[in-house]
PDB file of C-alpha atoms in Angstrom:
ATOM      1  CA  UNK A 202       9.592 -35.566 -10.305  1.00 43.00           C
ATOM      2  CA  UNK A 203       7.906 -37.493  -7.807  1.00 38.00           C
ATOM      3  CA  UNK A 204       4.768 -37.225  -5.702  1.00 40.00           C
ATOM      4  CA  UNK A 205       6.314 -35.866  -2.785  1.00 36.00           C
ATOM      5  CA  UNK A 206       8.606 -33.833  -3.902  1.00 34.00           C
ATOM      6  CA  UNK A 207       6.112 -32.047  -6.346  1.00 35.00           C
ATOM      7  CA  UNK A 208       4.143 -31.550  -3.308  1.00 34.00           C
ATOM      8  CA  UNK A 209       7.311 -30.024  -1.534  1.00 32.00           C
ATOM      9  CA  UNK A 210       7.196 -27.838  -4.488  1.00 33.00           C
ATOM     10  CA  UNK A 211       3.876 -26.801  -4.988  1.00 34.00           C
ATOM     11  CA  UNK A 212       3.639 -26.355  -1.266  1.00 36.00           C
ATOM     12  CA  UNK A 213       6.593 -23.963  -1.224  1.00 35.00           C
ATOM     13  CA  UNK A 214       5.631 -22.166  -3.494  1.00 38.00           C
ATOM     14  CA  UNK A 215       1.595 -21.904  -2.570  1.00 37.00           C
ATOM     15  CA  UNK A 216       2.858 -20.921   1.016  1.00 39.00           C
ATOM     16  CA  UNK A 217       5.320 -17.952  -0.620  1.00 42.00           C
ATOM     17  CA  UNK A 218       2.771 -16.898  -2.978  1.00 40.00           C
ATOM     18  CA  UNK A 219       0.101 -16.485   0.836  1.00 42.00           C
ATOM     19  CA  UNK A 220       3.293 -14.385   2.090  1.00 52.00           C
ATOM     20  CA  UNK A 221       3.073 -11.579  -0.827  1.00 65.00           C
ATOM     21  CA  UNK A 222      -0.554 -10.777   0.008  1.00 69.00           C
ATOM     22  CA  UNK A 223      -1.321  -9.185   3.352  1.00 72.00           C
ATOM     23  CA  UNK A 224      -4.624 -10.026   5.152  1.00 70.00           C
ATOM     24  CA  UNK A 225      -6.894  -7.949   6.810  1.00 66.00           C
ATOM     25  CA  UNK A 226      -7.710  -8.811  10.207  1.00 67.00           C
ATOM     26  CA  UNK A 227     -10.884 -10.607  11.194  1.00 70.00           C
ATOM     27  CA  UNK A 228     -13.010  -7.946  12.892  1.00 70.00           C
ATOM     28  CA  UNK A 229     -12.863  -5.579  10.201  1.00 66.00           C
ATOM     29  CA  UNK A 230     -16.581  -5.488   9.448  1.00 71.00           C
ATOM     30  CA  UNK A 231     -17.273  -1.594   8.027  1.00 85.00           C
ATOM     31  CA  UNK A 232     -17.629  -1.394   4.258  1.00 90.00           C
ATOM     32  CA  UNK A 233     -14.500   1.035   2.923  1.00 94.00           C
ATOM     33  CA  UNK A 234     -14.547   2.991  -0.746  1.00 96.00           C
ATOM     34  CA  UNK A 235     -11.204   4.123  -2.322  1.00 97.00           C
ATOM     35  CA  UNK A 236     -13.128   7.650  -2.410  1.00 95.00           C
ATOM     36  CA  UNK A 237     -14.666   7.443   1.036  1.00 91.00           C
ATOM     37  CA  UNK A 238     -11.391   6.542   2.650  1.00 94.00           C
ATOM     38  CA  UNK A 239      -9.492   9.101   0.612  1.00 97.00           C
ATOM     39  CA  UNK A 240     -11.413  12.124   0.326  1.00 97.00           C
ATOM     40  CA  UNK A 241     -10.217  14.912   3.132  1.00 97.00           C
ATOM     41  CA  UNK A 242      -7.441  15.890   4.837  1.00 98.00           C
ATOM     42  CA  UNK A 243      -5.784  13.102   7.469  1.00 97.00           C
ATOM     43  CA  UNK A 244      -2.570  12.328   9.340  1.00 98.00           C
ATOM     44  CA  UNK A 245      -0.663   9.572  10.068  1.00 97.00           C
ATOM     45  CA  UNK A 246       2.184   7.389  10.872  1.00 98.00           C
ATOM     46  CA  UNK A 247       4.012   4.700   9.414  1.00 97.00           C
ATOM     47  CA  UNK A 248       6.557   2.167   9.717  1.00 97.00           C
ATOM     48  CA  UNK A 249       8.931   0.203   6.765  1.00 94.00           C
ATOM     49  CA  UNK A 250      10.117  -2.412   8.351  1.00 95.00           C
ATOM     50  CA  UNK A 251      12.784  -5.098   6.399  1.00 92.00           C
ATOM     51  CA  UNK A 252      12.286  -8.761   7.482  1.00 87.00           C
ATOM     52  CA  UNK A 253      15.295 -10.342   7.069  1.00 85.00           C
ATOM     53  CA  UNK A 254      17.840  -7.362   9.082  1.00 90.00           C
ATOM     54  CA  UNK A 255      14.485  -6.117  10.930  1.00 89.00           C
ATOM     55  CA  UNK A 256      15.698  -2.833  10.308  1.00 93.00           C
ATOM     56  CA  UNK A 257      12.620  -0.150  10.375  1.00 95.00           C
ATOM     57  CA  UNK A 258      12.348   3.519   8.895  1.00 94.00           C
ATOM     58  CA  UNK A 259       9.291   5.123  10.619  1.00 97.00           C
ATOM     59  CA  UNK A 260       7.583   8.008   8.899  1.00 97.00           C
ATOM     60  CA  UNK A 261       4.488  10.636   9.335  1.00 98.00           C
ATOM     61  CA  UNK A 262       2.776  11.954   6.481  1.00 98.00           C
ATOM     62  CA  UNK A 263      -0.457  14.646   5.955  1.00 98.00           C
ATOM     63  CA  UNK A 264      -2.761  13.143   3.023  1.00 98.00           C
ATOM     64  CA  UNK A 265      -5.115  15.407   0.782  1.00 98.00           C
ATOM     65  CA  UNK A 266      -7.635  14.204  -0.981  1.00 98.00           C
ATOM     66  CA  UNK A 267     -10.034  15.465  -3.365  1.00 98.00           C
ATOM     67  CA  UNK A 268     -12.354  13.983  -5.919  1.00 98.00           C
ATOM     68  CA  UNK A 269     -13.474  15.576  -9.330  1.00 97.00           C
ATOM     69  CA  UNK A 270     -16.297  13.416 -10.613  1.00 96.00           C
ATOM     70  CA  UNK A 271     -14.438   9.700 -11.241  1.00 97.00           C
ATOM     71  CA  UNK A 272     -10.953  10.818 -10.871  1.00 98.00           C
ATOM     72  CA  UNK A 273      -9.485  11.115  -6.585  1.00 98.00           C
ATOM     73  CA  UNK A 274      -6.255  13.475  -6.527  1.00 98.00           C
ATOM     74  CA  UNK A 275      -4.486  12.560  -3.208  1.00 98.00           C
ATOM     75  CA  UNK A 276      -1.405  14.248  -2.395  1.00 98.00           C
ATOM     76  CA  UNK A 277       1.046  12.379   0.081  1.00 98.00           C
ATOM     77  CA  UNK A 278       3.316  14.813   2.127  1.00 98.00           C
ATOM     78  CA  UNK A 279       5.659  12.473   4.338  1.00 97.00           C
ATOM     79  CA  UNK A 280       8.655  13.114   6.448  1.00 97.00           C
ATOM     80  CA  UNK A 281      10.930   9.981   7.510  1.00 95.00           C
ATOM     81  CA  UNK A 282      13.262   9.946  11.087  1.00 95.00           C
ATOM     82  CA  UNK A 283      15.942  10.627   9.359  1.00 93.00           C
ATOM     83  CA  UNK A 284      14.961  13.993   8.444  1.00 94.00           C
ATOM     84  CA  UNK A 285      13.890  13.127   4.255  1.00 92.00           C
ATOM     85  CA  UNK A 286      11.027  14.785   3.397  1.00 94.00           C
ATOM     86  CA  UNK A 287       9.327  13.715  -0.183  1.00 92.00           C
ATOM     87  CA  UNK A 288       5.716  14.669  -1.811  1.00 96.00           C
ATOM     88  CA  UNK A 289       4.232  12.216  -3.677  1.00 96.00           C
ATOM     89  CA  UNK A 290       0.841  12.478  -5.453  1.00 98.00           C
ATOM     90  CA  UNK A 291      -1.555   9.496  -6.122  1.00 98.00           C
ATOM     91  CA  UNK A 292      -4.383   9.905  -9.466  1.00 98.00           C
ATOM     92  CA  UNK A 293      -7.048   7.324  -9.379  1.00 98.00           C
ATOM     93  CA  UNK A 294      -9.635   7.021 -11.977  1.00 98.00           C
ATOM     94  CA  UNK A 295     -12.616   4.782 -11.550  1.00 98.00           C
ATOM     95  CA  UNK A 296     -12.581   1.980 -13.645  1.00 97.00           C
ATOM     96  CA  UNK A 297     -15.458   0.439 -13.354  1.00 96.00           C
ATOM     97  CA  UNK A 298     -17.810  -0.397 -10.000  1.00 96.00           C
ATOM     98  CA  UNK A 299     -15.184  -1.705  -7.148  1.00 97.00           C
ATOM     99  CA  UNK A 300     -12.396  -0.697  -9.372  1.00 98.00           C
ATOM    100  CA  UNK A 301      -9.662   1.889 -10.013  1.00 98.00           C
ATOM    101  CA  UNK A 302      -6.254   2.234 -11.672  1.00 98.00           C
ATOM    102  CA  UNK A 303      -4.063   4.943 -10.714  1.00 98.00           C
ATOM    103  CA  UNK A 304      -0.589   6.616 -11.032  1.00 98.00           C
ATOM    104  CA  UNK A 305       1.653   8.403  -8.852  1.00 97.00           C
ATOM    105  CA  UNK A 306       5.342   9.796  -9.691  1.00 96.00           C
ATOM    106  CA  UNK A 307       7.225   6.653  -8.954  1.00 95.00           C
ATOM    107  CA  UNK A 308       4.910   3.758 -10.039  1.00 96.00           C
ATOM    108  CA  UNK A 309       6.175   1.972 -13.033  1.00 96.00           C
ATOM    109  CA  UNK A 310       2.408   1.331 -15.397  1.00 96.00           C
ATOM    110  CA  UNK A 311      -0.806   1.336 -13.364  1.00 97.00           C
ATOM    111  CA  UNK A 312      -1.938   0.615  -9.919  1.00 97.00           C
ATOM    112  CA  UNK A 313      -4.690  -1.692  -9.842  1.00 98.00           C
ATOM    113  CA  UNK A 314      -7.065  -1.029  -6.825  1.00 98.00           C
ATOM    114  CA  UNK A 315     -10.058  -3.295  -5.972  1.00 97.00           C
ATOM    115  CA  UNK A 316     -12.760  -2.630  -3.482  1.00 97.00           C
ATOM    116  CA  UNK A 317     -13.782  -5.246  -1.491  1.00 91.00           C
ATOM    117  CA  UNK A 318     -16.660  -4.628   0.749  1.00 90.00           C
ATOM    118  CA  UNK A 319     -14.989  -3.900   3.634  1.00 92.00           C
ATOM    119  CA  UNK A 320     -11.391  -4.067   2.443  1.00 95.00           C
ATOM    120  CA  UNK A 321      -9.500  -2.207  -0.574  1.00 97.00           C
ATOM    121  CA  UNK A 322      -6.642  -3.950  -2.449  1.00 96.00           C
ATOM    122  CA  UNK A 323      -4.216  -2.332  -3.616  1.00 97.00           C
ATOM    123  CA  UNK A 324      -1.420  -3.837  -6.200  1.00 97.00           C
ATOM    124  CA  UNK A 325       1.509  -1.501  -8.348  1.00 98.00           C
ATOM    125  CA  UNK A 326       5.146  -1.608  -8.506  1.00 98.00           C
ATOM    126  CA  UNK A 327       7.165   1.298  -7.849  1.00 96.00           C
ATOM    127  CA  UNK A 328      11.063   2.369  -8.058  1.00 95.00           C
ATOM    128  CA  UNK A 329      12.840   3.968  -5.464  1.00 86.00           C
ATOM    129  CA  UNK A 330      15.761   6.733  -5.592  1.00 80.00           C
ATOM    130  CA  UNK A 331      18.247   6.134  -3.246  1.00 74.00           C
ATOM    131  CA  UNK A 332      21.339   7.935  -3.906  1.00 76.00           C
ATOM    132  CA  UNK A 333      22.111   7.129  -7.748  1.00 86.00           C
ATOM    133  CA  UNK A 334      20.706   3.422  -7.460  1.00 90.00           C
ATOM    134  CA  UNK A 335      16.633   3.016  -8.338  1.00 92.00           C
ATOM    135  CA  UNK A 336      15.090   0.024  -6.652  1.00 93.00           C
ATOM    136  CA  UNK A 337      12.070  -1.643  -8.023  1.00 96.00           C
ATOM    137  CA  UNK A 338       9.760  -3.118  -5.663  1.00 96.00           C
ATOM    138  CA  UNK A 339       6.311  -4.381  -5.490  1.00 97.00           C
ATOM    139  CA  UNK A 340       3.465  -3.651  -3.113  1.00 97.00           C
ATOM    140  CA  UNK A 341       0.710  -5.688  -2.352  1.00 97.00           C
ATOM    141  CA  UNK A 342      -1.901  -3.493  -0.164  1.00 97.00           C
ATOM    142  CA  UNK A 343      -5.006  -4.053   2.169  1.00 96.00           C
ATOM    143  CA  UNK A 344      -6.500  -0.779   3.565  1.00 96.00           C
ATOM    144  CA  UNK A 345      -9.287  -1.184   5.900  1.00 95.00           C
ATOM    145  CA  UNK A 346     -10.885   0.947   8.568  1.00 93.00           C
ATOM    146  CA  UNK A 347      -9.679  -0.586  12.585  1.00 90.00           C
ATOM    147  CA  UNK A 348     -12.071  -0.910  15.661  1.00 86.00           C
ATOM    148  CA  UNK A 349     -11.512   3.025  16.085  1.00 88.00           C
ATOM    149  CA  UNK A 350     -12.327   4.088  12.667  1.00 88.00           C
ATOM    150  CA  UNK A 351      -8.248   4.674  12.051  1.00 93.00           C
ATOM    151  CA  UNK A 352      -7.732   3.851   8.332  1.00 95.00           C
ATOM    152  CA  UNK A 353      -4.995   1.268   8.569  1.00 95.00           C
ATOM    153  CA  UNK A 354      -3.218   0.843   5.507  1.00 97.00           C
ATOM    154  CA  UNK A 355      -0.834  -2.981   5.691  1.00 97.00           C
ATOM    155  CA  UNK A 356       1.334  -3.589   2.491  1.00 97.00           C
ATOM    156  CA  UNK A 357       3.871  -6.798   1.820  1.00 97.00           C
ATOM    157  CA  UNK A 358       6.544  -5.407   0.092  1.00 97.00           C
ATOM    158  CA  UNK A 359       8.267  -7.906  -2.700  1.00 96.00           C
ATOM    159  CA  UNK A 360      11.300  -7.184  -4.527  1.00 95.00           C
ATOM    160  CA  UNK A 361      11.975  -9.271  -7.809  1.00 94.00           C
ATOM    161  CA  UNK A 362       8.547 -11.489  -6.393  1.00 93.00           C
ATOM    162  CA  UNK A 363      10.031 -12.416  -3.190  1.00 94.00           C
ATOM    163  CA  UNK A 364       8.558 -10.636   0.175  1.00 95.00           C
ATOM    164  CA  UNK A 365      11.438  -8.430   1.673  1.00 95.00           C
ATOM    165  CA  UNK A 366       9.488  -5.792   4.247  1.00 96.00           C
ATOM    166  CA  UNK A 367       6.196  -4.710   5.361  1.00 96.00           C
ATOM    167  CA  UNK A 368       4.387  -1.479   5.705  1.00 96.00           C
ATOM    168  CA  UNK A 369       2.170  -0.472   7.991  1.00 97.00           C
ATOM    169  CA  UNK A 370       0.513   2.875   8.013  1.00 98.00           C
ATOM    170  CA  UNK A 371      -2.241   4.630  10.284  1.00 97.00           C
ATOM    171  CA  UNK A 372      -4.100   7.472   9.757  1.00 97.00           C
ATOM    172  CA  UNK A 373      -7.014   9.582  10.724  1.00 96.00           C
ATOM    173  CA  UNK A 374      -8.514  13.106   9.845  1.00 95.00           C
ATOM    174  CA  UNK A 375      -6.351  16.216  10.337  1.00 92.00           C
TER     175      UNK A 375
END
């Protein structure tokens, strides 16, 4: 292979692997906890949206969350536009300073959360029900905490490693 076209290469691929992790914007200065974000009751809304159609499916959701020394219970309640409703429930268990794992009723193994400072990452692949077909895709996630205090939660969406949607999802407490 030559020069340039190993370049080509390792360029194309360095530039897709920058596309599977979402960023979080430059102001974000407050420091943000998995537990501090989580802990309460909140409401928000959200928006799937598929890059290559541009197709969306918005969404609201109420969030619950409670922590029992280093384990954070939060139960997701959402309803889509099209009238699906669906109750998912997160477990986290500290793993360590800045670090978690957790579980929720689709994930396939662990989610692997770090905290950042002021950001929280968020990595776990899940599958999806839709009709009789299961979908497995991943999520890369960066929750932060906006201007307004809003916890913003922006996820790249891959499915067999390559980016197909993003997520973005705002909340605040109830």
């Amino acid at each position: 292979m030559s020069i340039n076209r190993r370049s080509v290469v390792l360029g194309s691929l360095a530039v897709g692997a920058c596309a599977r992790v979402p960023s979080a914007p430059e102001h974000v200065n407050d420091p943000i906890t998995l537990d501090q974000a989580f802990v309460g009751q909140f409401v928000g809304a959200g928006v799937f949206r598929i890059g290559l159609t541009g197709s969306e499916r918005r969404f609201t959701a109420r969030l619950d969350g409670r922590i029992e020394g280093d384990r954070l219970t939060v139960v997701e309640d959402f309803v889509y536009d099209d009238g699906e409703q669906n109750r998912l429930t997160w477990v986290f268990d500290r793993a360590g300073p800045g670090r978690w794992t957790g579980q929720r009723e689709d994930t396939v193994g662990f989610a692997e959360v770090v905290e950042t400072g002021n950001t929280i990452r968020l990595s776990y692949l899940a599958d999806f029900q839709a009709g009789n077909e299961v979908t497995r895709l991943g999520f890369e996630d960066v929750i932060y905490f906006d201007a307004n205090r809003r916890l913003i939660n922006d996820a790249v969406v891959t499915r067999f490693g390559i980016p197909v949607a993003r997520v973005r999802f705002e909340m605040q407490p109830a």
